Amino acid sequence: MSKAAELANLIGNINAGGGGVNRNVIINGAMNVAQRGDVTGKTAASYGGPDRFAVGITSHGTYAMSQSSTVPSGKGFANSYKLDCTTADTSVAAGAEVTIQHKFEGQNLQTLRKGTSEAKPITATFYCRSNLTGTFTLELFDNDNSRQCSKNFTISSADTWEFKSITFPADTTGAFDDDNAQSAVLVWWLAAGSDFTSGTQNTSAFASNTNANRVSSSIVNMSSSTDNEFLLTGVQLEVGQNPTSFEHKSFAQDLHECGRYYQLIAHGNALAMGIGCDWNSSTAELCLDHPLGAMRANPTLDQVTGGNYFTYTGGGLSSGIDGAFTIEHQTTVMSAMYATPDDTLSTDGSSRLMKTSNSAAYMAFKAEL
Amino acid sequence: MATYKLCNSRLTGELCSILKNEGNGRFLSIPIAEDNTDYQEYLKWVAEGNTAEAAD
C-alpha cells in the first residue's frame, strides 16, 4: 500500500469514528506475549502459545499451539501464533470444528457503536501462512445478541505469508453490553463440519445466527494431515471501512493488557513466589498481589503440583508441599490462598518464603473470557 | 475426567472456592465469582445433575 493510500485510509477511518492510537481492539496482535508457553496434545478448546488467542477443537484431530519465530519479512514482527496438526482426522464429522478465536469484553467494543443508528463498519487485517491452500472463513460473532457475519479469504500460495484485509459491515441491530463479559469473538475457521457449512453462508450483513450459515462449504480441512499448520500474526481489528498499518505496541504494553486475563507467577524450579505465614500448625497462608494489575474478574488459580513441587522455607524449616493451593479470599487485584506443608508449623504467625522446587511446578492467575 | 471438590475457608468454615482436578497434576482453584468463566462452567456442570465432592 502506498503512503498516500495509507494516509487516505487512516483519514477515512478517523472520519468514521476510528483511527488514531489504540485503534486496534485486538490484544497481543503481534503475538509477542506467550505466558503459558507452547502446548501439545490438545483435542478441545484450549489456550497455549501466544496470549489471548485460543483454539477451538471439536471432535477433529489433535493440535499443538506455539509461539513461532516464522514471520512475514520486513513487516516489523518477531513472532507468530502457530497451530500444528499432530493427529489427523480425514473424516469431517457434522459437528467438527477447528478454529482460532480472539474474545472481546463488551466494554472494549463500545466504540463500534453496534446496535445504534451510528454503527460503524469494522475492518480486520492480518498476516497468515499455511502449507494448505484454499478457502478459509473469518467470522465476527456477536455473543450478546447471537448475531454473526462471516467472510472468506483464500491462501493462494503454500508456505508463503499473505496479507488479508476483511471489512465487516456496520450492524445497527443489537448493542454490545457495556460490561466485562464476553460480547464478541473473532473466529478463524480452519475446518468445519456440515453443521456449520450446510446452509447459505451469511456474508453480506450481520444476521441472527444460524449455525449452518456460518462457514463456507468450500472450507479446507486443517486436520487432513499432520503436515498441516497455520500461522498468524499482525492481527488488527479497528473501526472503519479501511485497513491501516498495524499498530505496534511495546512488549510491556502488550504484557500489561494480557495480564487482565492471565498472569504467570512461576513456572520452573527454585523460583520465588512470595512470603507466606503459618496460619496454624498445618496450614500455610500465601497472599499474592496480581503483579500485572487488576484482572477482568476474580481469577482462577491455575497450578501444576505434585510431590514437593513447592517448598515453604525459613526460620530453620524447609517443608515440601505436595497438594494444591486453595483460593480463600480474593479481589481482582489480590489473592489469598492456603496449602498444607508436610511438616508441623508454628502457631505464632511466622513468615517464610514460598518457592517452587520442581521444574514442572506451575502457578498462574486466570480470568479469561 | 475432571472432578470438582468444594473447599471451605480455614477462617470461617464457609465455602470459599472449588477445586477442579484436570489430571496430570494440574488443578484449578476456582473462586465463587459469577464473572469467572471457570465458575460458570462449574455451575453448568452442576445444572446437568452432577455433584461436587464435599469439603474436608
Short mmCIF file of C-alpha atoms in Angstrom, two decimals, chain A:
data_model
loop_
_atom_site.label_atom_id
_atom_site.label_comp_id
_atom_site.label_asym_id
_atom_site.label_seq_id
_atom_site.Cartn_x
_atom_site.Cartn_y
_atom_site.Cartn_z
CA MET A 1 0.00 0.00 0.00
CA SER A 2 1.36 3.44 -0.92
CA LYS A 3 1.85 6.07 1.77
CA ALA A 4 -0.82 8.22 0.13
CA ALA A 5 -3.32 5.36 0.19
CA GLU A 6 -2.42 4.55 3.80
CA LEU A 7 -2.98 8.18 4.81
CA ALA A 8 -6.28 8.30 2.94
CA ASN A 9 -7.43 5.12 4.69
CA LEU A 10 -6.47 6.47 8.10
CA ILE A 11 -8.30 9.75 7.46
CA GLY A 12 -11.31 7.81 6.23
CA ASN A 13 -11.38 5.77 9.41
CA ILE A 14 -10.96 8.86 11.61
CA ASN A 15 -13.95 10.38 9.82
CA ALA A 16 -15.83 7.15 10.55
CA GLY A 17 -15.03 7.42 14.25
CA GLY A 18 -11.92 5.21 14.33
CA GLY A 19 -8.24 5.74 13.59
CA GLY A 20 -5.68 7.25 15.94
CA VAL A 21 -3.80 5.48 18.71
CA ASN A 22 -5.32 2.49 20.46
CA ARG A 23 -7.39 1.86 17.33
CA ASN A 24 -6.59 -1.86 17.43
CA VAL A 25 -9.03 -3.64 19.75
CA ILE A 26 -7.03 -6.89 19.42
CA ILE A 27 -4.72 -7.59 22.37
CA ASN A 28 -1.32 -9.12 21.60
CA GLY A 29 -1.89 -9.00 17.84
CA ALA A 30 1.87 -9.21 17.23
CA MET A 31 1.96 -12.46 19.26
CA ASN A 32 4.83 -11.18 21.42
CA VAL A 33 3.45 -12.35 24.79
CA ALA A 34 3.19 -16.11 25.42
CA GLN A 35 2.94 -16.62 29.18
CA ARG A 36 1.72 -20.24 29.06
CA GLY A 37 4.46 -21.38 26.72
CA ASP A 38 3.94 -23.92 23.97
CA VAL A 39 1.38 -26.70 24.45
CA THR A 40 0.76 -30.05 22.74
CA GLY A 41 -1.86 -32.77 22.59
CA LYS A 42 -4.92 -30.54 22.53
CA THR A 43 -8.21 -32.09 21.38
CA ALA A 44 -10.60 -29.48 22.81
CA ALA A 45 -10.83 -25.74 23.37
CA SER A 46 -7.54 -24.54 24.87
CA TYR A 47 -5.13 -21.70 25.31
CA GLY A 48 -1.42 -22.07 24.57
CA GLY A 49 1.26 -20.26 22.65
CA PRO A 50 0.63 -16.51 22.38
CA ASP A 51 -1.77 -14.99 24.92
CA ARG A 52 -5.37 -14.04 24.08
CA PHE A 53 -5.62 -16.41 21.10
CA ALA A 54 -7.48 -19.64 21.85
CA VAL A 55 -8.05 -22.70 19.75
CA GLY A 56 -11.46 -24.31 19.41
CA ILE A 57 -11.41 -28.01 18.58
CA THR A 58 -14.45 -30.24 18.48
CA SER A 59 -14.06 -33.90 17.56
CA HIS A 60 -11.44 -33.24 14.92
CA GLY A 61 -7.77 -34.12 15.39
CA THR A 62 -5.06 -33.19 17.84
CA TYR A 63 -3.13 -29.93 17.81
CA ALA A 64 -0.08 -28.17 19.22
CA MET A 65 -0.01 -24.40 19.71
CA SER A 66 3.21 -22.43 19.93
CA GLN A 67 4.85 -19.07 19.58
CA SER A 68 6.81 -19.23 16.34
CA SER A 69 9.62 -17.01 15.08
CA THR A 70 8.50 -17.58 11.49
CA VAL A 71 7.18 -14.16 10.44
CA PRO A 72 6.48 -12.12 7.32
CA SER A 73 9.71 -10.45 6.23
CA GLY A 74 10.19 -6.73 6.74
CA LYS A 75 6.89 -6.04 8.48
CA GLY A 76 8.26 -5.46 11.97
CA PHE A 77 7.05 -8.71 13.53
CA ALA A 78 9.22 -11.13 15.54
CA ASN A 79 6.60 -13.70 16.50
CA SER A 80 3.57 -15.54 15.19
CA TYR A 81 0.90 -17.91 16.51
CA LYS A 82 1.40 -21.41 15.13
CA LEU A 83 -1.28 -24.12 15.09
CA ASP A 84 0.12 -27.51 14.12
CA CYS A 85 -1.94 -30.65 13.43
CA THR A 86 -0.29 -33.58 15.24
CA THR A 87 -3.01 -36.23 14.80
CA ALA A 88 -5.01 -36.11 11.60
CA ASP A 89 -8.70 -36.77 11.04
CA THR A 90 -9.58 -37.02 7.37
CA SER A 91 -13.28 -37.60 8.00
CA VAL A 92 -15.07 -34.36 8.90
CA ALA A 93 -17.94 -35.11 11.28
CA ALA A 94 -21.04 -32.92 11.15
CA GLY A 95 -20.13 -31.08 14.33
CA ALA A 96 -16.40 -30.91 13.70
CA GLU A 97 -14.60 -27.64 14.28
CA VAL A 98 -11.06 -26.29 14.24
CA THR A 99 -10.87 -22.56 14.93
CA ILE A 100 -8.61 -19.85 16.27
CA GLN A 101 -10.51 -17.35 18.41
CA HIS A 102 -9.96 -13.93 19.94
CA LYS A 103 -12.60 -12.93 22.50
CA PHE A 104 -13.63 -9.39 23.45
CA GLU A 105 -15.15 -7.75 26.51
CA GLY A 106 -18.23 -5.69 25.66
CA GLN A 107 -16.86 -2.62 27.39
CA ASN A 108 -13.92 -2.62 24.96
CA LEU A 109 -16.21 -2.62 21.90
CA GLN A 110 -18.45 0.36 22.64
CA THR A 111 -16.53 2.40 20.05
CA LEU A 112 -18.13 0.22 17.34
CA ARG A 113 -21.50 1.80 18.23
CA LYS A 114 -23.09 -1.52 17.32
CA GLY A 115 -26.85 -1.64 17.66
CA THR A 116 -27.27 2.09 17.07
CA SER A 117 -28.01 4.21 14.02
CA GLU A 118 -24.36 5.32 14.17
CA ALA A 119 -22.95 1.78 13.93
CA LYS A 120 -19.57 1.59 12.16
CA PRO A 121 -18.03 -0.93 9.79
CA ILE A 122 -15.17 -2.94 11.26
CA THR A 123 -12.01 -3.95 9.43
CA ALA A 124 -9.82 -6.93 10.31
CA THR A 125 -6.31 -7.25 8.92
CA PHE A 126 -3.74 -9.98 9.48
CA TYR A 127 -0.88 -11.96 8.01
CA CYS A 128 -1.40 -15.71 7.62
CA ARG A 129 0.58 -18.63 6.24
CA SER A 130 -0.18 -22.31 5.71
CA ASN A 131 1.01 -25.26 3.69
CA LEU A 132 -2.68 -25.81 2.99
CA THR A 133 -4.05 -23.62 0.19
CA GLY A 134 -7.72 -22.95 -0.33
CA THR A 135 -10.69 -21.26 1.30
CA PHE A 136 -10.85 -20.19 4.95
CA THR A 137 -13.57 -18.27 6.80
CA LEU A 138 -13.25 -15.32 9.17
CA GLU A 139 -16.31 -14.69 11.33
CA LEU A 140 -17.26 -11.93 13.74
CA PHE A 141 -19.78 -13.37 16.21
CA ASP A 142 -21.90 -11.18 18.50
CA ASN A 143 -22.43 -13.26 21.67
CA ASP A 144 -24.74 -10.74 23.33
CA ASN A 145 -27.32 -10.86 20.55
CA SER A 146 -26.46 -14.17 18.84
CA ARG A 147 -25.72 -12.46 15.53
CA GLN A 148 -22.88 -13.04 13.12
CA CYS A 149 -21.34 -12.25 9.76
CA SER A 150 -18.59 -14.23 8.06
CA LYS A 151 -16.30 -13.56 5.14
CA ASN A 152 -13.95 -15.87 3.29
CA PHE A 153 -10.28 -15.50 2.46
CA THR A 154 -8.02 -17.61 0.31
CA ILE A 155 -4.49 -18.77 0.87
CA SER A 156 -3.13 -18.96 -2.65
CA SER A 157 0.49 -19.99 -2.19
CA ALA A 158 1.67 -22.73 0.16
CA ASP A 159 4.10 -21.78 2.93
CA THR A 160 4.01 -18.10 1.97
CA TRP A 161 2.92 -15.20 4.16
CA GLU A 162 -0.16 -13.45 2.77
CA PHE A 163 -1.79 -10.22 3.98
CA LYS A 164 -5.58 -10.25 4.35
CA SER A 165 -8.00 -7.37 4.86
CA ILE A 166 -11.65 -8.07 5.59
CA THR A 167 -14.33 -5.49 6.37
CA PHE A 168 -17.49 -6.42 8.24
CA PRO A 169 -20.50 -4.15 7.67
CA ALA A 170 -21.99 -1.87 10.29
CA ASP A 171 -24.73 -3.53 12.32
CA THR A 172 -27.49 -1.26 13.60
CA THR A 173 -29.16 -4.14 15.45
CA GLY A 174 -28.07 -5.49 18.83
CA ALA A 175 -25.83 -3.38 21.06
CA PHE A 176 -22.91 -4.89 22.93
CA ASP A 177 -23.32 -4.98 26.70
CA ASP A 178 -21.09 -2.45 28.45
CA ASP A 179 -19.53 -4.87 30.91
CA ASN A 180 -16.60 -7.24 31.50
CA ALA A 181 -18.25 -10.31 29.96
CA GLN A 182 -17.63 -11.73 26.50
CA SER A 183 -19.62 -9.81 23.91
CA ALA A 184 -17.93 -10.90 20.70
CA VAL A 185 -15.39 -13.28 19.25
CA LEU A 186 -13.35 -13.09 16.05
CA VAL A 187 -13.06 -16.61 14.62
CA TRP A 188 -10.69 -18.00 12.01
CA TRP A 189 -12.35 -21.21 10.76
CA LEU A 190 -9.79 -23.80 9.65
CA ALA A 191 -12.14 -26.79 9.44
CA ALA A 192 -15.88 -27.20 9.88
CA GLY A 193 -18.46 -29.93 9.59
CA SER A 194 -21.81 -29.74 7.87
CA ASP A 195 -23.47 -28.34 11.00
CA PHE A 196 -21.70 -25.07 10.09
CA THR A 197 -21.48 -25.29 6.29
CA SER A 198 -24.72 -26.81 5.01
CA GLY A 199 -26.72 -23.59 4.71
CA THR A 200 -26.19 -20.41 2.73
CA GLN A 201 -23.21 -18.61 4.20
CA ASN A 202 -24.13 -15.27 5.74
CA THR A 203 -21.57 -12.91 4.18
CA SER A 204 -23.26 -9.63 3.33
CA ALA A 205 -24.65 -8.33 6.62
CA PHE A 206 -24.95 -9.30 10.26
CA ALA A 207 -27.94 -11.54 10.90
CA SER A 208 -29.37 -13.69 13.65
CA ASN A 209 -27.21 -16.75 13.94
CA THR A 210 -28.00 -19.96 12.13
CA ASN A 211 -25.13 -22.38 12.64
CA ALA A 212 -25.48 -23.85 9.15
CA ASN A 213 -24.83 -20.39 7.63
CA ARG A 214 -21.59 -19.61 9.44
CA VAL A 215 -18.86 -21.14 7.29
CA SER A 216 -18.02 -21.62 3.61
CA SER A 217 -18.95 -25.02 2.22
CA SER A 218 -15.59 -24.92 0.41
CA ILE A 219 -13.54 -24.62 3.59
CA VAL A 220 -10.26 -26.54 3.85
CA ASN A 221 -9.77 -29.35 6.34
CA MET A 222 -6.84 -28.39 8.58
CA SER A 223 -6.98 -31.85 10.15
CA SER A 224 -6.49 -33.70 6.86
CA SER A 225 -2.78 -34.34 7.51
CA THR A 226 -0.16 -33.98 10.21
CA ASP A 227 1.76 -31.92 7.65
CA ASN A 228 -0.77 -29.13 8.15
CA GLU A 229 -0.04 -25.92 10.03
CA PHE A 230 -1.47 -22.43 10.15
CA LEU A 231 0.45 -19.34 11.27
CA LEU A 232 -0.99 -15.95 12.14
CA THR A 233 0.41 -12.56 13.16
CA GLY A 234 -0.15 -8.82 12.84
CA VAL A 235 -3.82 -9.14 13.76
CA GLN A 236 -5.73 -5.87 13.90
CA LEU A 237 -9.44 -5.09 14.27
CA GLU A 238 -10.44 -1.44 14.00
CA VAL A 239 -13.38 0.86 13.45
CA GLY A 240 -13.72 1.94 9.84
CA GLN A 241 -14.01 0.52 6.38
CA ASN A 242 -10.30 0.83 5.55
CA PRO A 243 -7.24 -1.20 6.54
CA THR A 244 -4.49 0.81 8.21
CA SER A 245 -0.96 -0.25 9.09
CA PHE A 246 -0.56 -2.44 12.16
CA GLU A 247 -0.39 -0.52 15.41
CA HIS A 248 2.77 -1.87 17.05
CA LYS A 249 2.96 -1.69 20.84
CA SER A 250 5.80 -2.17 23.31
CA PHE A 251 6.23 -5.59 24.92
CA ALA A 252 5.38 -4.03 28.28
CA GLN A 253 2.11 -2.64 26.92
CA ASP A 254 1.14 -5.98 25.39
CA LEU A 255 2.06 -7.83 28.59
CA HIS A 256 0.04 -5.43 30.73
CA GLU A 257 -3.03 -5.81 28.50
CA CYS A 258 -2.69 -9.62 28.50
CA GLY A 259 -2.41 -9.52 32.29
CA ARG A 260 -6.06 -8.58 32.58
CA TYR A 261 -6.79 -12.19 31.54
CA TYR A 262 -3.75 -14.24 32.57
CA GLN A 263 -0.77 -13.68 34.87
CA LEU A 264 2.04 -16.20 35.20
CA ILE A 265 3.55 -16.27 38.70
CA ALA A 266 6.10 -19.08 38.37
CA HIS A 267 6.93 -21.96 36.04
CA GLY A 268 10.06 -23.96 36.84
CA ASN A 269 12.35 -24.83 39.70
CA ALA A 270 13.67 -22.63 42.53
CA LEU A 271 11.53 -19.59 41.73
CA ALA A 272 10.38 -17.26 44.49
CA MET A 273 6.61 -16.81 44.63
CA GLY A 274 6.10 -14.71 47.74
CA ILE A 275 6.12 -14.62 51.52
CA GLY A 276 3.61 -16.75 53.37
CA CYS A 277 2.84 -17.17 57.03
CA ASP A 278 1.95 -20.01 59.38
CA TRP A 279 -1.81 -19.86 59.73
CA ASN A 280 -1.85 -22.74 62.16
CA SER A 281 0.22 -25.87 62.78
CA SER A 282 -0.80 -27.46 59.49
CA THR A 283 -1.69 -24.60 57.15
CA ALA A 284 0.46 -22.05 55.34
CA GLU A 285 -1.27 -18.95 54.01
CA LEU A 286 0.11 -17.13 50.96
CA CYS A 287 -1.13 -13.72 49.87
CA LEU A 288 -0.13 -12.52 46.41
CA ASP A 289 -0.77 -9.31 44.50
CA HIS A 290 -1.70 -9.87 40.88
CA PRO A 291 1.57 -8.34 39.65
CA LEU A 292 0.34 -7.13 36.24
CA GLY A 293 -2.59 -5.26 37.77
CA ALA A 294 -6.32 -5.71 38.15
CA MET A 295 -7.75 -8.73 36.36
CA ARG A 296 -11.03 -8.95 34.44
CA ALA A 297 -12.67 -10.97 37.23
CA ASN A 298 -11.61 -12.68 40.42
CA PRO A 299 -9.18 -15.16 38.86
CA THR A 300 -8.84 -18.91 38.96
CA LEU A 301 -5.57 -20.19 40.39
CA ASP A 302 -4.08 -22.38 37.64
CA GLN A 303 -1.45 -24.71 39.07
CA VAL A 304 0.56 -27.86 38.40
CA THR A 305 1.60 -29.62 41.57
CA GLY A 306 2.93 -32.94 42.86
CA GLY A 307 5.33 -34.34 45.45
CA ASN A 308 7.38 -31.43 46.83
CA TYR A 309 6.65 -29.24 43.80
CA PHE A 310 6.58 -26.26 46.17
CA THR A 311 8.63 -25.54 49.29
CA TYR A 312 7.76 -23.38 52.28
CA THR A 313 11.02 -22.38 53.89
CA GLY A 314 12.61 -20.10 56.52
CA GLY A 315 13.41 -19.97 60.22
CA GLY A 316 15.06 -23.39 60.16
CA LEU A 317 12.11 -25.04 58.41
CA SER A 318 12.05 -26.32 54.84
CA SER A 319 8.81 -28.14 54.19
CA GLY A 320 7.57 -29.58 50.92
CA ILE A 321 4.05 -29.00 49.62
CA ASP A 322 2.54 -31.87 47.64
CA GLY A 323 -1.05 -30.81 47.06
CA ALA A 324 -2.90 -27.90 45.56
CA PHE A 325 -3.21 -24.34 46.82
CA THR A 326 -6.77 -23.26 47.58
CA ILE A 327 -8.13 -19.78 46.96
CA GLU A 328 -9.61 -18.42 50.19
CA HIS A 329 -10.07 -14.65 49.87
CA GLN A 330 -9.82 -12.60 46.72
CA THR A 331 -10.35 -9.42 44.78
CA THR A 332 -9.37 -8.66 41.19
CA VAL A 333 -6.02 -7.33 42.44
CA MET A 334 -5.06 -9.80 45.19
CA SER A 335 -5.48 -13.47 46.12
CA ALA A 336 -5.05 -15.17 49.49
CA MET A 337 -4.63 -18.94 49.33
CA TYR A 338 -3.69 -21.76 51.65
CA ALA A 339 -1.75 -25.01 51.33
CA THR A 340 -0.73 -27.85 53.61
CA PRO A 341 3.04 -28.34 54.07
CA ASP A 342 4.40 -31.75 55.03
CA ASP A 343 5.81 -30.58 58.39
CA THR A 344 4.28 -29.13 61.53
CA LEU A 345 4.31 -25.33 61.56
CA SER A 346 4.41 -22.88 64.39
CA THR A 347 1.28 -21.24 65.70
CA ASP A 348 2.79 -17.77 66.08
CA GLY A 349 2.24 -16.47 62.52
CA SER A 350 5.87 -16.92 61.44
CA SER A 351 6.62 -15.74 57.91
CA ARG A 352 8.50 -17.90 55.42
CA LEU A 353 9.41 -17.92 51.73
CA MET A 354 7.16 -19.85 49.33
CA LYS A 355 9.06 -21.08 46.28
CA THR A 356 8.92 -23.69 43.56
CA SER A 357 11.07 -26.80 43.91
CA ASN A 358 10.37 -28.80 40.76
CA SER A 359 10.91 -27.93 37.11
CA ALA A 360 7.26 -28.77 36.36
CA ALA A 361 5.83 -26.60 39.15
CA TYR A 362 3.44 -24.00 37.77
CA MET A 363 1.27 -21.24 39.16
CA ALA A 364 -0.74 -18.58 37.34
CA PHE A 365 -3.89 -16.50 37.71
CA LYS A 366 -6.53 -16.88 35.01
CA ALA A 367 -9.53 -14.66 34.25
CA GLU A 368 -10.12 -15.49 30.60
CA LEU A 369 -13.36 -14.78 28.80
#
